[in-house]
Amino acid sequence: MSQRPQALFAMAAENVPQVFPPEVLARLRASVDIEPDLVAEDFADPGVLDTLARAEILVTGWGCPRLDETVLDAAPRLRAVLHSAGSVKSFATHALRERGIAVSSAAVANALPVAEYTLAMILLAGKDVLAARDRMRTTRACAGWGVIPGIGNYGRRVGVIGASRIGRRVLDLLRPFDLRPVLSDPYVDERRAAALGVPLLPLDELLRTSGIVTVHAPETPETHRMIGRRELGLMPDGAVLINTARGALVDHDALVAELRTGRLSAILDVTDPEPLPADSPLYDLPGAFVTPHLAGSQGNELARLGLAVAEEAERLLAGEEPAHAVDWAALEREA
């Protein structure tokens, strides 16, 4: 009989081969007994109930059903949930915590491509690349060689809102460049900011003094519409707002009003609602650059999420604690 613990996939079945391509799946199966063709998209499915009853580990992902008391009662041997994506908010319940079931997330792995997207957009925005491309499309002409005042990345202040996993990674990625990052986060003190290597500023001061502002705060009741009409009004002329966090953190009506004046521009990978309605002015406003929520793991980056789960399974097999356990206190703040 196999000594490997029984595991079960719980996610949208179509995601399994993308997150766990053959080499990653093989590494996972070296630690746990799991079948890629048996996926719990619905825990009421009779086809998964027997495996669920024997499962010690659930490998979850996008599309995982909610893990409530009824599901956990049907999984008496369950001791760990390894999530191959970011937030577990959509399916994790207090019952998991109350029963002492370990829950880990690949959020750290998923933060990497978001931070890379953000870095790319900061550098492009500092050179006014996106707006220049649009002007060339409109005029079908190039101004030719010559100095363009007001652009460039030397010494430009970049305001980072939120020392989340992604926010911290953005700060790391900015270090090799001659930019001047600053941070605003109500949960960070001066000592921790110094450890991150950045000045800590009140949000209003960050907005007033940053040429580029990038949002990496969590979505909580306190952060809902945290960037509204007043906050946008504090940003200097020509400033750029980047949002890869959650669309609801920005008041889109106020943003549209500012973009229509041409005073600010915005790079949005997340919107509210998502997707935008077909008649949204954000599709057409010259100062808006909207991408379809692709900053997070896509394509071959998904395998990194599966690898993070395989590594956590190896730690469990070795009797170690998960390296990326879910922060329940932070999760409650997001509720």
Short mmCIF file of C-alpha atoms in Angstrom, two decimals:
data_model
loop_
_atom_site.label_atom_id
_atom_site.label_comp_id
_atom_site.label_asym_id
_atom_site.label_seq_id
_atom_site.Cartn_x
_atom_site.Cartn_y
_atom_site.Cartn_z
CA MET A 1 0.00 0.00 0.00
CA SER A 2 1.25 3.48 -0.88
CA GLN A 3 2.64 5.53 2.01
CA ARG A 4 1.82 8.73 0.22
CA PRO A 5 -1.13 10.66 1.69
CA GLN A 6 -4.34 10.69 -0.34
CA ALA A 7 -4.99 14.02 -2.03
CA LEU A 8 -7.79 15.40 -4.19
CA PHE A 9 -7.95 18.27 -6.66
CA ALA A 10 -10.72 20.78 -5.89
CA MET A 11 -10.93 23.45 -8.58
CA ALA A 12 -12.20 24.04 -12.10
CA ALA A 13 -11.11 20.89 -13.94
CA GLU A 14 -9.91 22.87 -16.96
CA ASN A 15 -7.25 24.54 -14.80
CA VAL A 16 -5.55 21.36 -13.61
CA PRO A 17 -3.40 20.69 -16.72
CA GLN A 18 -2.43 24.37 -16.93
CA VAL A 19 -1.36 24.75 -13.30
CA PHE A 20 0.07 21.24 -13.12
CA PRO A 21 1.77 20.47 -16.45
CA PRO A 22 3.42 17.03 -16.66
CA GLU A 23 6.71 17.87 -14.93
CA VAL A 24 4.98 19.70 -12.07
CA LEU A 25 2.31 17.02 -11.72
CA ALA A 26 5.02 14.36 -11.52
CA ARG A 27 6.72 16.24 -8.68
CA LEU A 28 3.42 16.58 -6.80
CA ARG A 29 2.61 12.89 -7.27
CA ALA A 30 5.97 11.95 -5.81
CA SER A 31 4.62 13.28 -2.51
CA VAL A 32 0.89 12.55 -2.62
CA ASP A 33 -1.49 10.03 -4.16
CA ILE A 34 -3.57 12.20 -6.48
CA GLU A 35 -5.37 11.58 -9.78
CA PRO A 36 -5.49 14.48 -12.25
CA ASP A 37 -8.64 13.08 -13.85
CA LEU A 38 -10.58 13.19 -10.58
CA VAL A 39 -11.40 16.80 -9.78
CA ALA A 40 -13.97 18.01 -7.28
CA GLU A 41 -15.81 20.87 -8.93
CA ASP A 42 -18.81 20.00 -6.75
CA PHE A 43 -18.37 18.14 -3.47
CA ALA A 44 -21.87 16.71 -3.82
CA ASP A 45 -20.69 14.70 -6.84
CA PRO A 46 -20.93 11.00 -5.89
CA GLY A 47 -17.83 10.34 -7.97
CA VAL A 48 -15.59 12.29 -5.56
CA LEU A 49 -17.13 11.40 -2.21
CA ASP A 50 -15.09 8.24 -1.64
CA THR A 51 -11.80 10.01 -2.34
CA LEU A 52 -12.90 13.01 -0.26
CA ALA A 53 -13.55 10.70 2.69
CA ARG A 54 -9.96 9.39 2.45
CA ALA A 55 -8.28 12.67 1.53
CA GLU A 56 -5.66 14.10 3.84
CA ILE A 57 -4.85 16.96 1.47
CA LEU A 58 -6.98 19.08 -0.82
CA VAL A 59 -5.17 20.76 -3.71
CA THR A 60 -7.38 23.72 -4.47
CA GLY A 61 -7.39 26.40 -7.15
CA TRP A 62 -9.63 28.82 -9.00
CA GLY A 63 -13.16 27.45 -8.96
CA CYS A 64 -12.82 25.56 -5.68
CA PRO A 65 -16.23 25.01 -4.02
CA ARG A 66 -16.75 26.45 -0.56
CA LEU A 67 -15.21 24.35 2.23
CA ASP A 68 -18.00 24.54 4.77
CA GLU A 69 -18.95 22.29 7.71
CA THR A 70 -20.79 19.84 5.46
CA VAL A 71 -17.78 19.33 3.22
CA LEU A 72 -15.40 19.01 6.15
CA ASP A 73 -17.68 16.48 7.84
CA ALA A 74 -17.33 14.39 4.67
CA ALA A 75 -13.53 14.68 4.88
CA PRO A 76 -12.68 13.47 8.41
CA ARG A 77 -9.00 12.81 7.59
CA LEU A 78 -8.32 16.20 6.01
CA ARG A 79 -5.28 17.94 7.51
CA ALA A 80 -4.15 20.42 4.86
CA VAL A 81 -5.47 22.60 2.05
CA LEU A 82 -2.84 23.66 -0.49
CA HIS A 83 -4.15 26.45 -2.70
CA SER A 84 -2.61 26.84 -6.16
CA ALA A 85 -3.67 30.48 -6.54
CA GLY A 86 -3.76 33.67 -4.47
CA SER A 87 -6.56 34.57 -2.07
CA VAL A 88 -8.54 31.78 -0.38
CA LYS A 89 -11.33 34.19 0.54
CA SER A 90 -13.84 32.72 -1.92
CA PHE A 91 -13.87 29.23 -0.40
CA ALA A 92 -12.13 29.17 3.00
CA THR A 93 -14.36 29.20 6.08
CA HIS A 94 -13.78 29.54 9.81
CA ALA A 95 -14.48 25.81 10.07
CA LEU A 96 -11.04 25.14 8.59
CA ARG A 97 -9.34 27.19 11.28
CA GLU A 98 -11.49 25.78 14.06
CA ARG A 99 -10.58 22.22 13.06
CA GLY A 100 -6.87 23.01 12.91
CA ILE A 101 -6.58 22.26 9.20
CA ALA A 102 -3.45 23.85 7.72
CA VAL A 103 -4.16 26.18 4.81
CA SER A 104 -1.45 27.53 2.53
CA SER A 105 -1.58 29.65 -0.58
CA ALA A 106 0.56 30.24 -3.65
CA ALA A 107 -0.06 33.98 -3.27
CA VAL A 108 3.68 34.65 -3.02
CA ALA A 109 4.24 32.93 -6.38
CA ASN A 110 1.29 34.76 -7.91
CA ALA A 111 2.65 38.09 -6.68
CA LEU A 112 5.72 37.82 -8.90
CA PRO A 113 4.10 38.41 -12.31
CA VAL A 114 1.89 41.19 -10.91
CA ALA A 115 4.98 42.99 -9.62
CA GLU A 116 6.74 42.44 -12.95
CA TYR A 117 3.77 43.91 -14.83
CA THR A 118 3.79 46.86 -12.45
CA LEU A 119 7.51 47.47 -12.92
CA ALA A 120 7.10 47.37 -16.70
CA MET A 121 4.24 49.86 -16.57
CA ILE A 122 6.12 52.19 -14.22
CA LEU A 123 9.08 52.34 -16.60
CA LEU A 124 6.86 52.78 -19.67
CA ALA A 125 4.77 55.45 -17.95
CA GLY A 126 7.85 57.36 -16.88
CA LYS A 127 8.89 57.63 -20.53
CA ASP A 128 5.31 58.46 -21.61
CA VAL A 129 5.52 55.47 -23.98
CA LEU A 130 1.83 54.57 -24.01
CA ALA A 131 0.60 58.10 -24.71
CA ALA A 132 3.32 58.63 -27.32
CA ARG A 133 2.22 55.46 -29.12
CA ASP A 134 -1.35 56.74 -29.20
CA ARG A 135 -0.26 60.15 -30.51
CA MET A 136 1.68 58.49 -33.32
CA ARG A 137 -1.32 56.37 -34.22
CA THR A 138 -3.46 59.50 -34.45
CA THR A 139 -1.05 61.79 -36.30
CA ARG A 140 0.70 59.09 -38.39
CA ALA A 141 3.82 61.14 -37.81
CA CYS A 142 6.86 61.28 -35.58
CA ALA A 143 8.23 64.50 -34.17
CA GLY A 144 11.72 63.25 -34.89
CA TRP A 145 14.76 63.48 -32.72
CA GLY A 146 14.74 66.01 -29.96
CA VAL A 147 14.50 66.40 -26.21
CA ILE A 148 11.01 65.86 -24.80
CA PRO A 149 10.66 67.76 -21.53
CA GLY A 150 8.80 66.38 -18.55
CA ILE A 151 9.44 62.67 -19.12
CA GLY A 152 12.06 60.20 -17.93
CA ASN A 153 12.73 57.85 -15.05
CA TYR A 154 15.75 59.51 -13.48
CA GLY A 155 14.78 60.57 -9.97
CA ARG A 156 11.06 60.19 -10.56
CA ARG A 157 9.12 59.55 -7.36
CA VAL A 158 6.99 56.41 -7.40
CA GLY A 159 4.34 56.16 -4.70
CA VAL A 160 3.56 52.61 -3.62
CA ILE A 161 0.27 52.24 -1.76
CA GLY A 162 0.31 49.10 0.36
CA ALA A 163 3.18 46.92 1.59
CA SER A 164 1.39 43.76 0.50
CA ARG A 165 3.31 40.82 -0.99
CA ILE A 166 3.03 42.52 -4.36
CA GLY A 167 3.83 45.96 -3.00
CA ARG A 168 6.98 44.66 -1.31
CA ARG A 169 8.03 42.83 -4.46
CA VAL A 170 7.54 46.00 -6.49
CA LEU A 171 9.83 47.83 -4.07
CA ASP A 172 12.43 45.08 -4.52
CA LEU A 173 12.22 45.31 -8.31
CA LEU A 174 12.58 49.10 -8.25
CA ARG A 175 15.92 49.00 -6.40
CA PRO A 176 18.22 48.78 -9.47
CA PHE A 177 16.64 51.86 -11.07
CA ASP A 178 17.22 55.56 -10.47
CA LEU A 179 13.67 56.02 -9.26
CA ARG A 180 12.66 57.28 -5.80
CA PRO A 181 10.03 54.96 -4.32
CA VAL A 182 8.01 55.96 -1.26
CA LEU A 183 5.40 53.96 0.66
CA SER A 184 2.07 54.59 2.33
CA ASP A 185 0.49 51.87 4.48
CA PRO A 186 -1.39 52.36 7.77
CA TYR A 187 -0.14 49.00 9.06
CA VAL A 188 3.55 49.83 8.53
CA ASP A 189 5.63 51.81 11.02
CA GLU A 190 8.81 53.78 10.41
CA ARG A 191 11.06 50.91 11.49
CA ARG A 192 9.49 48.44 9.08
CA ALA A 193 9.55 51.01 6.28
CA ALA A 194 13.26 51.54 6.93
CA ALA A 195 13.76 47.77 6.68
CA LEU A 196 12.02 47.91 3.30
CA GLY A 197 14.36 50.73 2.31
CA VAL A 198 11.73 53.39 1.62
CA PRO A 199 10.43 56.55 3.27
CA LEU A 200 6.98 56.18 4.84
CA LEU A 201 4.53 58.93 3.95
CA PRO A 202 0.90 59.74 4.77
CA LEU A 203 -1.30 58.88 1.79
CA ASP A 204 -2.08 62.53 0.98
CA GLU A 205 1.60 63.48 0.87
CA LEU A 206 2.40 60.46 -1.30
CA LEU A 207 -0.32 61.46 -3.76
CA ARG A 208 0.77 65.12 -3.85
CA THR A 209 4.44 64.35 -4.49
CA SER A 210 4.51 61.25 -6.71
CA GLY A 211 4.65 61.31 -10.48
CA ILE A 212 3.54 57.68 -10.60
CA VAL A 213 1.24 56.06 -8.02
CA THR A 214 0.75 52.30 -7.93
CA VAL A 215 -1.95 50.65 -5.81
CA HIS A 216 -1.26 47.38 -3.95
CA ALA A 217 -3.62 47.54 -0.99
CA PRO A 218 -6.08 44.73 -0.14
CA GLU A 219 -9.79 45.15 -0.75
CA THR A 220 -11.41 45.78 2.63
CA PRO A 221 -14.29 47.97 3.80
CA GLU A 222 -11.68 50.59 4.74
CA THR A 223 -10.03 50.62 1.31
CA HIS A 224 -13.24 50.71 -0.74
CA ARG A 225 -12.94 53.74 -3.07
CA MET A 226 -9.82 54.85 -1.17
CA ILE A 227 -8.73 56.70 -4.32
CA GLY A 228 -11.64 59.04 -4.93
CA ARG A 229 -12.26 62.54 -6.23
CA ARG A 230 -10.36 64.25 -3.41
CA GLU A 231 -7.37 61.90 -3.63
CA LEU A 232 -7.14 62.14 -7.41
CA GLY A 233 -7.29 65.91 -7.08
CA LEU A 234 -4.14 65.82 -4.95
CA MET A 235 -2.09 64.18 -7.69
CA PRO A 236 0.12 66.56 -9.69
CA ASP A 237 -0.55 67.36 -13.33
CA GLY A 238 0.79 64.65 -15.61
CA ALA A 239 0.78 61.98 -12.87
CA VAL A 240 -0.05 58.35 -13.64
CA LEU A 241 -2.20 56.02 -11.54
CA ILE A 242 -1.54 52.27 -11.84
CA ASN A 243 -3.99 49.79 -10.32
CA THR A 244 -3.28 46.04 -10.29
CA ALA A 245 -4.97 45.42 -6.92
CA ARG A 246 -8.78 45.53 -7.05
CA GLY A 247 -10.99 47.78 -9.13
CA ALA A 248 -13.15 48.81 -6.16
CA LEU A 249 -10.22 50.64 -4.56
CA VAL A 250 -10.61 53.43 -7.15
CA ASP A 251 -13.70 55.57 -7.74
CA HIS A 252 -14.05 55.08 -11.49
CA ASP A 253 -16.49 57.96 -11.95
CA ALA A 254 -14.01 60.35 -10.34
CA LEU A 255 -11.18 58.85 -12.38
CA VAL A 256 -13.07 59.27 -15.64
CA ALA A 257 -13.72 62.93 -14.78
CA GLU A 258 -10.00 63.52 -14.25
CA LEU A 259 -9.00 61.62 -17.38
CA ARG A 260 -11.38 63.70 -19.48
CA THR A 261 -9.48 66.84 -18.46
CA GLY A 262 -6.25 65.27 -19.67
CA ARG A 263 -4.61 66.16 -16.35
CA LEU A 264 -3.91 62.56 -15.29
CA SER A 265 -3.55 59.19 -16.95
CA ALA A 266 -4.25 55.70 -15.64
CA ILE A 267 -3.08 52.15 -16.25
CA LEU A 268 -5.76 49.73 -15.05
CA ASP A 269 -5.43 45.96 -15.02
CA VAL A 270 -8.44 45.71 -12.69
CA THR A 271 -11.72 47.59 -12.92
CA ASP A 272 -15.06 47.93 -11.16
CA PRO A 273 -17.12 46.29 -12.50
CA GLU A 274 -15.00 43.63 -14.12
CA PRO A 275 -15.20 43.36 -17.04
CA LEU A 276 -16.17 46.90 -17.88
CA PRO A 277 -19.49 47.41 -19.69
CA ALA A 278 -19.16 47.88 -23.42
CA ASP A 279 -20.05 51.59 -23.18
CA SER A 280 -17.46 52.45 -20.53
CA PRO A 281 -15.51 55.61 -21.44
CA LEU A 282 -12.36 53.97 -20.11
CA TYR A 283 -12.08 52.03 -23.36
CA ASP A 284 -11.70 55.21 -25.40
CA LEU A 285 -10.29 57.96 -23.21
CA PRO A 286 -6.77 58.86 -24.41
CA GLY A 287 -5.37 58.82 -20.88
CA ALA A 288 -6.68 55.34 -20.04
CA PHE A 289 -4.71 52.17 -20.72
CA VAL A 290 -6.83 49.17 -19.71
CA THR A 291 -5.70 45.54 -19.75
CA PRO A 292 -7.93 42.49 -19.07
CA HIS A 293 -6.75 41.44 -15.59
CA LEU A 294 -3.65 39.73 -16.98
CA ALA A 295 -0.99 40.97 -14.56
CA GLY A 296 -1.40 37.84 -12.44
CA SER A 297 -0.19 34.41 -13.47
CA GLN A 298 -0.97 33.59 -17.10
CA GLY A 299 0.20 30.99 -19.59
CA ASN A 300 3.47 29.38 -18.59
CA GLU A 301 3.46 31.35 -15.31
CA LEU A 302 0.68 29.10 -14.00
CA ALA A 303 3.17 26.25 -13.57
CA ARG A 304 4.91 28.32 -10.89
CA LEU A 305 1.70 28.11 -8.82
CA GLY A 306 1.59 24.35 -9.19
CA LEU A 307 5.25 24.13 -8.24
CA ALA A 308 4.56 26.13 -5.07
CA VAL A 309 1.92 23.54 -4.11
CA ALA A 310 4.27 20.63 -4.89
CA GLU A 311 6.89 22.21 -2.62
CA GLU A 312 4.37 22.62 0.19
CA ALA A 313 3.35 18.95 -0.19
CA GLU A 314 7.02 17.98 0.17
CA ARG A 315 7.25 19.98 3.38
CA LEU A 316 4.16 18.27 4.78
CA LEU A 317 5.59 14.87 3.92
CA ALA A 318 8.79 15.83 5.77
CA GLY A 319 6.78 16.83 8.84
CA GLU A 320 7.42 20.55 8.37
CA GLU A 321 4.99 23.44 8.70
CA PRO A 322 3.73 25.10 5.49
CA ALA A 323 6.02 27.89 4.33
CA HIS A 324 3.12 29.98 3.05
CA ALA A 325 0.37 29.53 5.62
CA VAL A 326 -2.68 31.75 5.21
CA ASP A 327 -2.79 34.80 7.48
CA TRP A 328 -6.25 34.41 9.02
CA ALA A 329 -6.15 37.86 10.63
CA ALA A 330 -5.50 39.48 7.25
CA LEU A 331 -8.22 37.33 5.68
CA GLU A 332 -10.71 38.56 8.28
CA ARG A 333 -9.83 42.17 7.46
CA GLU A 334 -10.78 41.45 3.85
CA ALA A 335 -14.17 40.00 4.81
#
